[in-house]
CSV table of C-alpha atoms in Angstrom, one decimal:
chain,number,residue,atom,x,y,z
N,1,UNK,CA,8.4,-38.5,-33.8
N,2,UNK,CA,5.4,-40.4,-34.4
N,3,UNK,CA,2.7,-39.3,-36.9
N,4,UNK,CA,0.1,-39.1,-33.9
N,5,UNK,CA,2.8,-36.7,-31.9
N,6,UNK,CA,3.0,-34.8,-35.3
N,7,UNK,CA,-0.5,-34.2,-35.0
N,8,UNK,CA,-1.0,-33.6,-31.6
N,9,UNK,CA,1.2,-30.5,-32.3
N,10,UNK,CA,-0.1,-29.3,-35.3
N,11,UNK,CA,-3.4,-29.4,-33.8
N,12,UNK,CA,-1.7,-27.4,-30.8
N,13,UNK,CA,-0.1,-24.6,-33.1
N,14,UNK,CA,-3.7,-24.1,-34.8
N,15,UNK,CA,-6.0,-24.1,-31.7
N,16,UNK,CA,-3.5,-21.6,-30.4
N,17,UNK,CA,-2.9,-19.3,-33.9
N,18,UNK,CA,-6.7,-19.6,-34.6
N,19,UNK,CA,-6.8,-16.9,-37.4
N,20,UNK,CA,-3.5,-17.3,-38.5
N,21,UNK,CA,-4.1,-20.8,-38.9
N,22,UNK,CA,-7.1,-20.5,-40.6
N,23,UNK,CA,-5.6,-17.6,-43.1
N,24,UNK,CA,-2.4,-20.6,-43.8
N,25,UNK,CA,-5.1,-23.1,-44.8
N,26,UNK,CA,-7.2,-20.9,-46.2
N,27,UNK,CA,-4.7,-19.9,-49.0
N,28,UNK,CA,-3.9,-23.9,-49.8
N,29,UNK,CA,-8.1,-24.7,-49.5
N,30,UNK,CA,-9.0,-21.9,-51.9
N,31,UNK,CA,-6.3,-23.3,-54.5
N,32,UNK,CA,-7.0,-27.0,-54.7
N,33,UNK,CA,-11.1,-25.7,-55.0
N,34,UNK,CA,-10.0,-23.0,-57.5
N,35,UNK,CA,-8.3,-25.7,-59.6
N,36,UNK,CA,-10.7,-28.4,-60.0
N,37,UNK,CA,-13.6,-25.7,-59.8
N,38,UNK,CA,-12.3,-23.8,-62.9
N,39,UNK,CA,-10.7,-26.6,-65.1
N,40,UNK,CA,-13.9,-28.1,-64.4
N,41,UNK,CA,-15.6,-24.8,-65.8
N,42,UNK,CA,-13.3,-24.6,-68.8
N,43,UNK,CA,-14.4,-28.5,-69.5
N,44,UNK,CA,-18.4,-27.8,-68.7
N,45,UNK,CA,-17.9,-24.7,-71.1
N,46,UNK,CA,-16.4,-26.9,-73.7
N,47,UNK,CA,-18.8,-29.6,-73.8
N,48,UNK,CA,-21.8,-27.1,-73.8
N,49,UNK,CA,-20.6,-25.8,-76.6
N,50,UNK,CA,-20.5,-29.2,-78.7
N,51,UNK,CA,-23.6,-29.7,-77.6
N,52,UNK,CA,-24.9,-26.4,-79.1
N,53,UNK,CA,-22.7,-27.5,-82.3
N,54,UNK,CA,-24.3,-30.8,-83.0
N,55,UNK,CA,-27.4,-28.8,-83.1
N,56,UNK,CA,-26.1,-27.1,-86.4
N,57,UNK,CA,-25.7,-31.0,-87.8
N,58,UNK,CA,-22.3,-32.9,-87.3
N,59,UNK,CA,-19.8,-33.1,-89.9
N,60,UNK,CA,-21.8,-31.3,-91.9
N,61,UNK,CA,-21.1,-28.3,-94.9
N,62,UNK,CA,-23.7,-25.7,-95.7
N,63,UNK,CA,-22.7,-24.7,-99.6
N,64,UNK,CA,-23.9,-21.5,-101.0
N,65,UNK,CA,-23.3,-19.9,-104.5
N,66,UNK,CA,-20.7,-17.4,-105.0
N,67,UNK,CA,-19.0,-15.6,-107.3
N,68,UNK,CA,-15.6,-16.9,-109.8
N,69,UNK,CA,-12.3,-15.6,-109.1
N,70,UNK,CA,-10.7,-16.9,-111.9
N,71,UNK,CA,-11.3,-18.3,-115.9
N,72,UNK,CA,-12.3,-21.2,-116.6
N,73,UNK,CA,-13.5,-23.3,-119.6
N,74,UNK,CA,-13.5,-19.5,-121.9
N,75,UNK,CA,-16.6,-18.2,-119.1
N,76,UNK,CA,-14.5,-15.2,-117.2
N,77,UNK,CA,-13.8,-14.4,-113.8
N,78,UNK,CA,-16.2,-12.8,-111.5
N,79,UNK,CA,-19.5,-14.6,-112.6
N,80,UNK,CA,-22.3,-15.2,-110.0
N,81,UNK,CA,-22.6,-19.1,-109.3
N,82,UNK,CA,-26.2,-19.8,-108.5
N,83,UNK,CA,-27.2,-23.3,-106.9
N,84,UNK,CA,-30.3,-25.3,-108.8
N,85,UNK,CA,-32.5,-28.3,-107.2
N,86,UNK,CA,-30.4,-30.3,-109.6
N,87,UNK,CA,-27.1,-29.4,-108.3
N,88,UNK,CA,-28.6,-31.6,-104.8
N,89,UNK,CA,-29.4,-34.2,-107.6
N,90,UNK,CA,-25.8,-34.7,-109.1
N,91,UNK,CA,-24.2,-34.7,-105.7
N,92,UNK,CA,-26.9,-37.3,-104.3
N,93,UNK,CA,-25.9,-39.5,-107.5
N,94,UNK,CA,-22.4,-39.2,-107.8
N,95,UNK,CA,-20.7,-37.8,-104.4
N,96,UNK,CA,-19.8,-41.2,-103.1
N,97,UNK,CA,-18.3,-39.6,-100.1
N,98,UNK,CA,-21.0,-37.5,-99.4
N,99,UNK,CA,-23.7,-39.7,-97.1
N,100,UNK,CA,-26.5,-37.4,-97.4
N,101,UNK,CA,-27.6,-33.6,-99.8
N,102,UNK,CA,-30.2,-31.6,-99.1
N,103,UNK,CA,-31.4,-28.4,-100.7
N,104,UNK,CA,-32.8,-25.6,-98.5
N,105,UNK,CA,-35.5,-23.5,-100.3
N,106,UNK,CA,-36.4,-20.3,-97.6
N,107,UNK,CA,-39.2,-18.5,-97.6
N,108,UNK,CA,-40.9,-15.9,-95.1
N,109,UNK,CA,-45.0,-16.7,-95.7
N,110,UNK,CA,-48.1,-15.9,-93.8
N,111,UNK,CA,-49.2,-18.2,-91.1
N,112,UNK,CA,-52.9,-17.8,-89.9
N,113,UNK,CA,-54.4,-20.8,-87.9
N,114,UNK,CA,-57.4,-20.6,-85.6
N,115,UNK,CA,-56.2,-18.8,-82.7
N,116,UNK,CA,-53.2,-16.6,-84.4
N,117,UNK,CA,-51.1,-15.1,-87.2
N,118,UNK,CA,-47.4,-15.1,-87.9
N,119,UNK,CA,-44.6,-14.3,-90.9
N,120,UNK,CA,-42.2,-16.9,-90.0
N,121,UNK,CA,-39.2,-18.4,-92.3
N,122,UNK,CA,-40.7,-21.5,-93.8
N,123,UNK,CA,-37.7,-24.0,-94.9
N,124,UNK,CA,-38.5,-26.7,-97.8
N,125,UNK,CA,-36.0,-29.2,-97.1
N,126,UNK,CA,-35.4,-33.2,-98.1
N,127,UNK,CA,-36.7,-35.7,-95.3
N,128,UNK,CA,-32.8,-36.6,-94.7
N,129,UNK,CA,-32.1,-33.0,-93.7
N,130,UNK,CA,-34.1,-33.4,-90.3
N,131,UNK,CA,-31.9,-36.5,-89.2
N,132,UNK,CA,-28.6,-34.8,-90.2
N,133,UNK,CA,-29.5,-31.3,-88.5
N,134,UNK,CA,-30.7,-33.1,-85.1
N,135,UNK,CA,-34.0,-32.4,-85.7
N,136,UNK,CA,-36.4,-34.2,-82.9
N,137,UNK,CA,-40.0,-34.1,-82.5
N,138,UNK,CA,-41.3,-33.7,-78.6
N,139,UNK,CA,-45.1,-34.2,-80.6
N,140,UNK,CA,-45.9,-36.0,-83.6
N,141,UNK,CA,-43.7,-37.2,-86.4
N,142,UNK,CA,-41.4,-35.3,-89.0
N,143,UNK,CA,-41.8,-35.6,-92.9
N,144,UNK,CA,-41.3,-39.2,-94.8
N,145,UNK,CA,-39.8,-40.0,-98.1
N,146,UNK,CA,-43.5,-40.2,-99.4
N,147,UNK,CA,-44.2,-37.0,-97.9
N,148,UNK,CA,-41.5,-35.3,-100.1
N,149,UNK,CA,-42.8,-37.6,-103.1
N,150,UNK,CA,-46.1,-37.3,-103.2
N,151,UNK,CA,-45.7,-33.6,-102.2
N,152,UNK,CA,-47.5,-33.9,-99.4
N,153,UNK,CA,-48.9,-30.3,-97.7
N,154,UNK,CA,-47.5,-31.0,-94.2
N,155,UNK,CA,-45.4,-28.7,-91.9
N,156,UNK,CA,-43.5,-29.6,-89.2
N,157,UNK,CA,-43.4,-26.3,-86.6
N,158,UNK,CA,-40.3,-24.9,-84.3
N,159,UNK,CA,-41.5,-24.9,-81.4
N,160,UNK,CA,-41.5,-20.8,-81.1
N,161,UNK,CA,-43.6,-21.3,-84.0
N,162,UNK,CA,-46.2,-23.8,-82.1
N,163,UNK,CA,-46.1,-21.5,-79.2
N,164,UNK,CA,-47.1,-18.5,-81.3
N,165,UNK,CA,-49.6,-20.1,-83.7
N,166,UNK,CA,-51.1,-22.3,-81.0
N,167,UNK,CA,-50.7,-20.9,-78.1
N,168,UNK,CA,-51.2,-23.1,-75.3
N,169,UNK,CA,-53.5,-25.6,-77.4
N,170,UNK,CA,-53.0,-28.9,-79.0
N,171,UNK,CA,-51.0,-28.1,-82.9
N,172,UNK,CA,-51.1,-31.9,-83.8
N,173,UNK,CA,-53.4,-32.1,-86.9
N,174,UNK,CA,-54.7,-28.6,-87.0
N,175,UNK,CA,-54.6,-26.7,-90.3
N,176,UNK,CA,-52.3,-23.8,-90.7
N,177,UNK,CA,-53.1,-21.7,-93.9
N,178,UNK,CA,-50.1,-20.9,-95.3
N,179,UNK,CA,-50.0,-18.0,-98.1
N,180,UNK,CA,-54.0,-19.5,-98.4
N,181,UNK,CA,-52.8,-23.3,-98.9
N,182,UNK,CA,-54.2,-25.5,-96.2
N,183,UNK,CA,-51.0,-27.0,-94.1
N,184,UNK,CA,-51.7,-29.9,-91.7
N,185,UNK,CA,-49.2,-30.0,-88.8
N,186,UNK,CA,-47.8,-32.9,-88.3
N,187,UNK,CA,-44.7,-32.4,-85.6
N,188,UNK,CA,-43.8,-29.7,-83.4
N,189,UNK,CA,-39.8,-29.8,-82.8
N,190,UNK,CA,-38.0,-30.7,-79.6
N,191,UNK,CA,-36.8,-26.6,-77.9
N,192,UNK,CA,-33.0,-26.5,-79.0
N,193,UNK,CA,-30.4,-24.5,-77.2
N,194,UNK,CA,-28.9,-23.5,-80.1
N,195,UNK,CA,-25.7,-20.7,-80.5
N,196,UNK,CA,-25.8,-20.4,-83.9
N,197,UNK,CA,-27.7,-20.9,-87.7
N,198,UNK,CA,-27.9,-19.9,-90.7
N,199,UNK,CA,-30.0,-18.2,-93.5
N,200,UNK,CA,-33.4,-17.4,-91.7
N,201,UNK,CA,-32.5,-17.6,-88.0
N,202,UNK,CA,-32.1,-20.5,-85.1
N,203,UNK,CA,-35.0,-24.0,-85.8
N,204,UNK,CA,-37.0,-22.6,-82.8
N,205,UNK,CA,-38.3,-19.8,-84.8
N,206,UNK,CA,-38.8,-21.8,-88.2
N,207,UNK,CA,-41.2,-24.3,-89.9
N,208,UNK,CA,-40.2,-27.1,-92.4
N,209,UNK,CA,-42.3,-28.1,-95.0
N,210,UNK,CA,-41.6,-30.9,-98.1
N,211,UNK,CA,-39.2,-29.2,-100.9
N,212,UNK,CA,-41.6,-31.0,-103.3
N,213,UNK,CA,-44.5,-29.1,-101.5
N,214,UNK,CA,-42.6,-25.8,-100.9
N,215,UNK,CA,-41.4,-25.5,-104.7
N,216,UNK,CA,-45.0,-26.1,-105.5
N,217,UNK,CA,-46.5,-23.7,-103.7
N,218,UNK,CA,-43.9,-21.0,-102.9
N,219,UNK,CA,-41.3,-21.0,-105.4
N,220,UNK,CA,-39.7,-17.3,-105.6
N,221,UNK,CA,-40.5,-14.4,-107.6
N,222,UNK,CA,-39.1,-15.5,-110.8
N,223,UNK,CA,-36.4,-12.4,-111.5
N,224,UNK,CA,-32.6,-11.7,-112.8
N,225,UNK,CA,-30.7,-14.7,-111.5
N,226,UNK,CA,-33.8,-16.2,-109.9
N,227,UNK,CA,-35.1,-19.1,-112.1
N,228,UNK,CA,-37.0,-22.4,-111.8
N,229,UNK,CA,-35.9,-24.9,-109.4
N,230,UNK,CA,-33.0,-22.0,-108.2
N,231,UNK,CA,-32.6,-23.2,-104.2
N,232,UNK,CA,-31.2,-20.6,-101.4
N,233,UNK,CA,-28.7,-23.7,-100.6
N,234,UNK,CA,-27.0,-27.0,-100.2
N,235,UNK,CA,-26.2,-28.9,-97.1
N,236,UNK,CA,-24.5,-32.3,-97.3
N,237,UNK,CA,-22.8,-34.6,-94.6
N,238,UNK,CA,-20.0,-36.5,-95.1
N,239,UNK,CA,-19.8,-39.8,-94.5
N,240,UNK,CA,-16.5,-40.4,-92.8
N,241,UNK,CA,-15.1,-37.3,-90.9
N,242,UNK,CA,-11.9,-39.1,-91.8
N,243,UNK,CA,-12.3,-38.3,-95.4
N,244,UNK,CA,-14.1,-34.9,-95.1
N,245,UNK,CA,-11.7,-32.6,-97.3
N,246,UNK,CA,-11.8,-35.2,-99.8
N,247,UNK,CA,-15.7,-35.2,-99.9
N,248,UNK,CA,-15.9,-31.8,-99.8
N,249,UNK,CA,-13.0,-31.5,-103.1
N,250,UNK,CA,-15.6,-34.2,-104.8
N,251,UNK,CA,-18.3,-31.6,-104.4
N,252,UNK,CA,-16.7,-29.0,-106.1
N,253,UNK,CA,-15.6,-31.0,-108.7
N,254,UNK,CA,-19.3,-31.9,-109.3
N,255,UNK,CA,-20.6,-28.3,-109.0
N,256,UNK,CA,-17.3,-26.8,-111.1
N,257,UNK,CA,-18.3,-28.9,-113.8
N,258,UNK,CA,-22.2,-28.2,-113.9
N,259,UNK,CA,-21.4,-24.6,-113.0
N,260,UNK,CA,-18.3,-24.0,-115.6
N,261,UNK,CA,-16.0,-23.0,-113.0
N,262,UNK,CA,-12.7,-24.1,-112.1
N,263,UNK,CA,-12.7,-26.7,-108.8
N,264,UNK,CA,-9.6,-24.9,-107.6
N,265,UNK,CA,-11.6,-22.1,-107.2
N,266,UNK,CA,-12.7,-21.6,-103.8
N,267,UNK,CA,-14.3,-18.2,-103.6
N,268,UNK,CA,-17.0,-19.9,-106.3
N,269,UNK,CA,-18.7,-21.7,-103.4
N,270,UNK,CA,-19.5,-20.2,-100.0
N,271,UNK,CA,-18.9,-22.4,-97.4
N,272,UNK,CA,-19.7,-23.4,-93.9
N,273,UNK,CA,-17.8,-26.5,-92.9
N,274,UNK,CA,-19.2,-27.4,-89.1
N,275,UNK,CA,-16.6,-29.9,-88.9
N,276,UNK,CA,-13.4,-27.2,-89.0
N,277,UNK,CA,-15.9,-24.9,-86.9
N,278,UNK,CA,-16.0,-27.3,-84.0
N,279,UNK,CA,-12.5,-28.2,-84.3
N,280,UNK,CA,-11.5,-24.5,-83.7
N,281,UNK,CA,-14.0,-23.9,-80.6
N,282,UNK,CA,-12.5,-27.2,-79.4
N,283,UNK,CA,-8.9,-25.4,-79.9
N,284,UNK,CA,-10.3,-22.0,-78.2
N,285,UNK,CA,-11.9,-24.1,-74.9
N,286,UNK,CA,-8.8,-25.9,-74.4
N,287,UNK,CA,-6.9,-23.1,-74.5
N,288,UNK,CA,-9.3,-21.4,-72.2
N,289,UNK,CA,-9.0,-24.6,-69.9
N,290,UNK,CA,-5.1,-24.5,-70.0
N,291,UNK,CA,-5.5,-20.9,-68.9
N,292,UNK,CA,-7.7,-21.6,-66.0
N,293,UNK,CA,-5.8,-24.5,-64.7
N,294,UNK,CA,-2.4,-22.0,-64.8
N,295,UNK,CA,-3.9,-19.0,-62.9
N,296,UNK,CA,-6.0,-21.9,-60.2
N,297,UNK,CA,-2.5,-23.7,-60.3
N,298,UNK,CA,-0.5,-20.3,-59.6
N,299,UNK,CA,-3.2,-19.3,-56.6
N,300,UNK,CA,-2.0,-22.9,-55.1
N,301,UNK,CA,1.5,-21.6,-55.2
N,302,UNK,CA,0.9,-18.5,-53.1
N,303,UNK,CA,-1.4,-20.8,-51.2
N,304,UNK,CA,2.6,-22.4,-50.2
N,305,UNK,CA,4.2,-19.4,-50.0
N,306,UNK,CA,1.5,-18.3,-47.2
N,307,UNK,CA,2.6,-21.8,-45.2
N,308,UNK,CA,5.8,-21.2,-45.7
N,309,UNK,CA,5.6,-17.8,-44.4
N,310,UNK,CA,3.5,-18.9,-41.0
N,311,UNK,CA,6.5,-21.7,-40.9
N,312,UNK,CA,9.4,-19.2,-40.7
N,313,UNK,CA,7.6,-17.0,-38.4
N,314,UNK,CA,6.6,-20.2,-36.4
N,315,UNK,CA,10.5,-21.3,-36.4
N,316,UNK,CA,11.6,-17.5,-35.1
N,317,UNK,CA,8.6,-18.0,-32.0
N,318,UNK,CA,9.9,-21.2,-30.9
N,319,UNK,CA,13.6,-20.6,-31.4
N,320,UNK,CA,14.4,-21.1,-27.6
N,321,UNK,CA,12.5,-24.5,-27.3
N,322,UNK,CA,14.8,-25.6,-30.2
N,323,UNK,CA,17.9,-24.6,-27.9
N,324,UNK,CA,16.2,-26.6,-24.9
N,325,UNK,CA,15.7,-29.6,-27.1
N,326,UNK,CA,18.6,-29.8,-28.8
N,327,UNK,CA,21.1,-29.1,-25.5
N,328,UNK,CA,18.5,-32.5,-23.9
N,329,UNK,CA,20.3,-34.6,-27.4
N,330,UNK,CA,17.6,-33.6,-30.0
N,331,UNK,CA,19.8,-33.7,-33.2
N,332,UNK,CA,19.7,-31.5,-36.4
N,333,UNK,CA,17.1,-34.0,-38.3
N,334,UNK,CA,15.4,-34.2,-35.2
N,335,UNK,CA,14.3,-30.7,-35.4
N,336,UNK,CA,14.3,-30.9,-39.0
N,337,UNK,CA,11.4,-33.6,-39.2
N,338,UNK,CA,9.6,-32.4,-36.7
N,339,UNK,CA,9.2,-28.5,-38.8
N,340,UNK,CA,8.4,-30.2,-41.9
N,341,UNK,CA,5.8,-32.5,-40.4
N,342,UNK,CA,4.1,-30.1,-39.0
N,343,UNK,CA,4.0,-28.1,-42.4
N,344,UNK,CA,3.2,-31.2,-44.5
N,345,UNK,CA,0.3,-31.9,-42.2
N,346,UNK,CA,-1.0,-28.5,-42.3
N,347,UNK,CA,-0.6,-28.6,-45.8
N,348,UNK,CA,-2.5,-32.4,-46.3
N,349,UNK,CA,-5.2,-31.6,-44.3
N,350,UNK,CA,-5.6,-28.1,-46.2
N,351,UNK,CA,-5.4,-30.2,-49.8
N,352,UNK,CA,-7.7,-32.9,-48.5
N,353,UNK,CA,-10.5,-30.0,-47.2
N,354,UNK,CA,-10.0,-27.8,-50.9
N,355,UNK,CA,-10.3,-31.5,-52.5
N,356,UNK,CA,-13.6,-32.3,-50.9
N,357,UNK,CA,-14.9,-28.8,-51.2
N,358,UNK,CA,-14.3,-28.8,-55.0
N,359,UNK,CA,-15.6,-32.2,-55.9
N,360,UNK,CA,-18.5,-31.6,-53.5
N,361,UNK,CA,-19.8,-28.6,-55.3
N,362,UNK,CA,-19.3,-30.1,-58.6
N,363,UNK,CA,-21.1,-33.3,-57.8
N,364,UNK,CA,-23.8,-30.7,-56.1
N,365,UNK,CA,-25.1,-28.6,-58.8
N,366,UNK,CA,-24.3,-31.4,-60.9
N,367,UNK,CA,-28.5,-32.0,-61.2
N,368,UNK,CA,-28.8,-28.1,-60.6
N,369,UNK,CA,-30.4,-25.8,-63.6
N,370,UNK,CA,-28.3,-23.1,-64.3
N,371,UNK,CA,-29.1,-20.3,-66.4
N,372,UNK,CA,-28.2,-21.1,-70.2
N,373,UNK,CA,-24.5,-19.4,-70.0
N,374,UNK,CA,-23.6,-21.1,-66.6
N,375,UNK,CA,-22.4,-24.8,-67.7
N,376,UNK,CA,-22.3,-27.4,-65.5
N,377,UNK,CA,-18.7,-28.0,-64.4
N,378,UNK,CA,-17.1,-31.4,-65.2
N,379,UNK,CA,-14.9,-33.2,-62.7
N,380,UNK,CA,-11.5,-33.6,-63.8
N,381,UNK,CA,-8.8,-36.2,-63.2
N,382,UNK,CA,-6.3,-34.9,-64.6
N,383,UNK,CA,-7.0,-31.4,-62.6
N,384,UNK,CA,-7.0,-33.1,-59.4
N,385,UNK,CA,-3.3,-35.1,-60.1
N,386,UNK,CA,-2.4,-31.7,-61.3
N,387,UNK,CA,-3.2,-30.0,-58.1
N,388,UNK,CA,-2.0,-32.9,-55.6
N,389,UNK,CA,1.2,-33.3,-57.6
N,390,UNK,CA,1.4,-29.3,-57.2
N,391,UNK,CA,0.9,-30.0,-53.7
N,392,UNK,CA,2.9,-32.3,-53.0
N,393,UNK,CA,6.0,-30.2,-54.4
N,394,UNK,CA,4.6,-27.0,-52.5
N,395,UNK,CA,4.8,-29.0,-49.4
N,396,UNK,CA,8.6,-30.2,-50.0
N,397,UNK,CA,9.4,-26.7,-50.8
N,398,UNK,CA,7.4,-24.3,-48.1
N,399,UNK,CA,7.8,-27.7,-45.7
N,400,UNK,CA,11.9,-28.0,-45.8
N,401,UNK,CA,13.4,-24.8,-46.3
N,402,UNK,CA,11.6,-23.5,-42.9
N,403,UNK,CA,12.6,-27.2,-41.2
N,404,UNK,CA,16.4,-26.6,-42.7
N,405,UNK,CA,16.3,-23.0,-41.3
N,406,UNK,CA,15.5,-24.7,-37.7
N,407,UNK,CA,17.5,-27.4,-37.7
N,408,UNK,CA,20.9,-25.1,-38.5
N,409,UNK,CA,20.2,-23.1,-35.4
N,410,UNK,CA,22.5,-23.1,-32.5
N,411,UNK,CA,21.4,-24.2,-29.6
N,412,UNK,CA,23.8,-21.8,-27.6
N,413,UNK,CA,22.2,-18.6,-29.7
N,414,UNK,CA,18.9,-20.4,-29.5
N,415,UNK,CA,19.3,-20.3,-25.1
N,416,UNK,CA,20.0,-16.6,-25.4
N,417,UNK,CA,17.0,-15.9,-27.1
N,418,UNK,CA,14.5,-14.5,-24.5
């Protein structure tokens, strides 16, 4: 039997079984879709969220003070480790593993410009700070080095903050009076989507000022365990991810020492590593991929056991034309090849429709905007040899046992079938 016989007939069966047809294909169309359609999810979902991550910083740690958990150097246990300007200033000179420090001074001041008033975080922060933590301007510049040198009064505003203070006017070069010092604004950031921060809230809301400037003319209430030059926090990237726990060891070392605490001590620093957080969101949207794939994967498998189904009953239906053809010389493979023919083309042109369907709709929204927890799904090779090689052994299995069943009949009980 020819391939062009094989489907001649198949075409036959389903233009006579419309619905029934439609219901077989349906279950195999709605698998292959599901598969590429939610691995591709589990893939958009992943890379959405390393996209939020790097807007944290990459490879970055964010160190804060803590409290000693054990003796060291005749200082007891339990002392309160507070961070100081020149903490940033031993790590930048002597942390050869760490690329880049930055101390973070937070405060919230009053913002009045022409057209509005706000009490927004205001960070003092290094230059450096704004490459590390993906800060981009969509107007103006960020801070220089000579900014931070000369202690220059410039602020660079979130773009919340622009929206609030300037509301639908030009920011670039205007004065902000901040706690009654004159500001000019020099930058207005690039809108991050952004998960996740730290300290005063995500960079939309914030504005970033010199440290120099910010120390100057903001520096906090001087009170118990708030002194001169004291900073809210540290951040510092690594300079090879390779050599991150290392680096990271190097700054404790430096901080145990100026600190009097032991380097062994880990509940002496608080600390946010980025790099170990985007490892395990990396571990949970795999697993969450793997997980899609299996239940899209499983949906293809009843998808079979549907055709297989329509098969058997389609073997009982034509029982007595396997008597007539086999009593005119039709042998056992015969019949055989011609049931799981049929089935395997019902079955490729079912795969080959899901196929297109899925890729279609991924390639459509593809340049679609979709709300902020909707990623865009990510076309998959590996899902779409997943689902074909699932088809493919769907097809041998729902395809042969139905064409085995047909080619074992009789042809003298098949004649006596009315």
């Amino acid at each position: 039997m020819n391939i062009r016989e094989v489907l001649r007939q198949t075409a036959s069966s389903i233009a006579a079984h419309k619905l029934r047809s439609f219901l077989t294909m349906f279950g195999i169309i709605w698998g292959i879709t599901s598969v590429i359609l939610l691995v591709g999810l589990g893939k958009g979902f992943s890379r959405d969220q390393k996209e939020r991550l790097k807007t944290i910083g990459v490879d970055l740690a964010i160190i804060w003070g803590g409290r000693t958990s054990e003796q060291a150097g005749g200082y007891a246990a339990g002392r309160v480790v507070r961070l100081s300007i020149r903490d940033a200033y031993l790590i930048k000179q002597e942390a050869y593993l760490i690329k880049t420090v930055s101390p973070e001074l937070r405060r919230n001041v009053a913002e009045v410009s022409r057209y509005n008033a706000a009490s927004r975080p205001v960070r003092g922060v290094w230059p450096e700070y704004q490459r590390f933590r993906s800060l981009k301007v969509q107007e103006g510049r960020l801070m220089t080095d000579d900014d931070e040198n000369e202690g220059r009064r410039v602020v660079v505003l979130g773009v919340e903050s622009r929206d609030q203070l300037f509301p639908g006017r030009a920011a670039i070069g205007e004065t902000l009076m901040m706690n009654g010092a004159p500001y000019t604004v020099i930058g207005v950031l690039e809108k991050k989507k952004q998960n996740g921060s730290y300290g005063s809230g995500p960079d939309n809301t914030q504005l970033f000022v010199p440290y120099a400037s910010m120390a100057r003319d903001y520096p906090p209430a001087e009170r118990p365990g708030i002194f001169k030059g004291w900073i809210n926090n540290l951040v510092v990237e690594v300079g090879d991810p390779a050599h991150h726990e290392e680096a990271l060891r190097q700054v404790y070392q430096i901080l145990g020492r100026e600190h009097h605490f032991d380097p062994r001590d880990k509940d002496a620093l608080q600390v946010w590593d980025t790099l170990e957080g985007s490892q395990l969101v990396e571990r949970i949207f795999d697993i969450m991929t793997i997980f899609f794939g299996a239940v899209a994967l499983m949906t293809l498998s009843l998808g079979g056991i549907g055709v297989m189904n329509i098969m058997l009953v389609a073997v009982t239906e034509r029982t007595r034309e396997i008597g007539v053809r086999k009593s005119l010389g039709a042998t056992a493979a015969d019949i055989r090849n011609q049931f799981f023919a049929e089935s395997a083309a019902l079955m490729t042109i079912s795969g080959a429709i899901g196929l297109g369907i899925g890729v279609g709709i991924c390639l459509a929204v593809a340049n679609v905007e979709l709300p902020d927890i909707v990623p865009h799904p990510i076309i998959s090779p590996l899902a779409i040899i997943a689902s074909l090689f699932t088809l493919g052994l769907i097809t041998i299995a729902a395809g042969m046992y139905p064409a085995q069943r047909a080619a074992a009949l009789s042809p003298i009980e098949c004649l006596r079938q009315e």
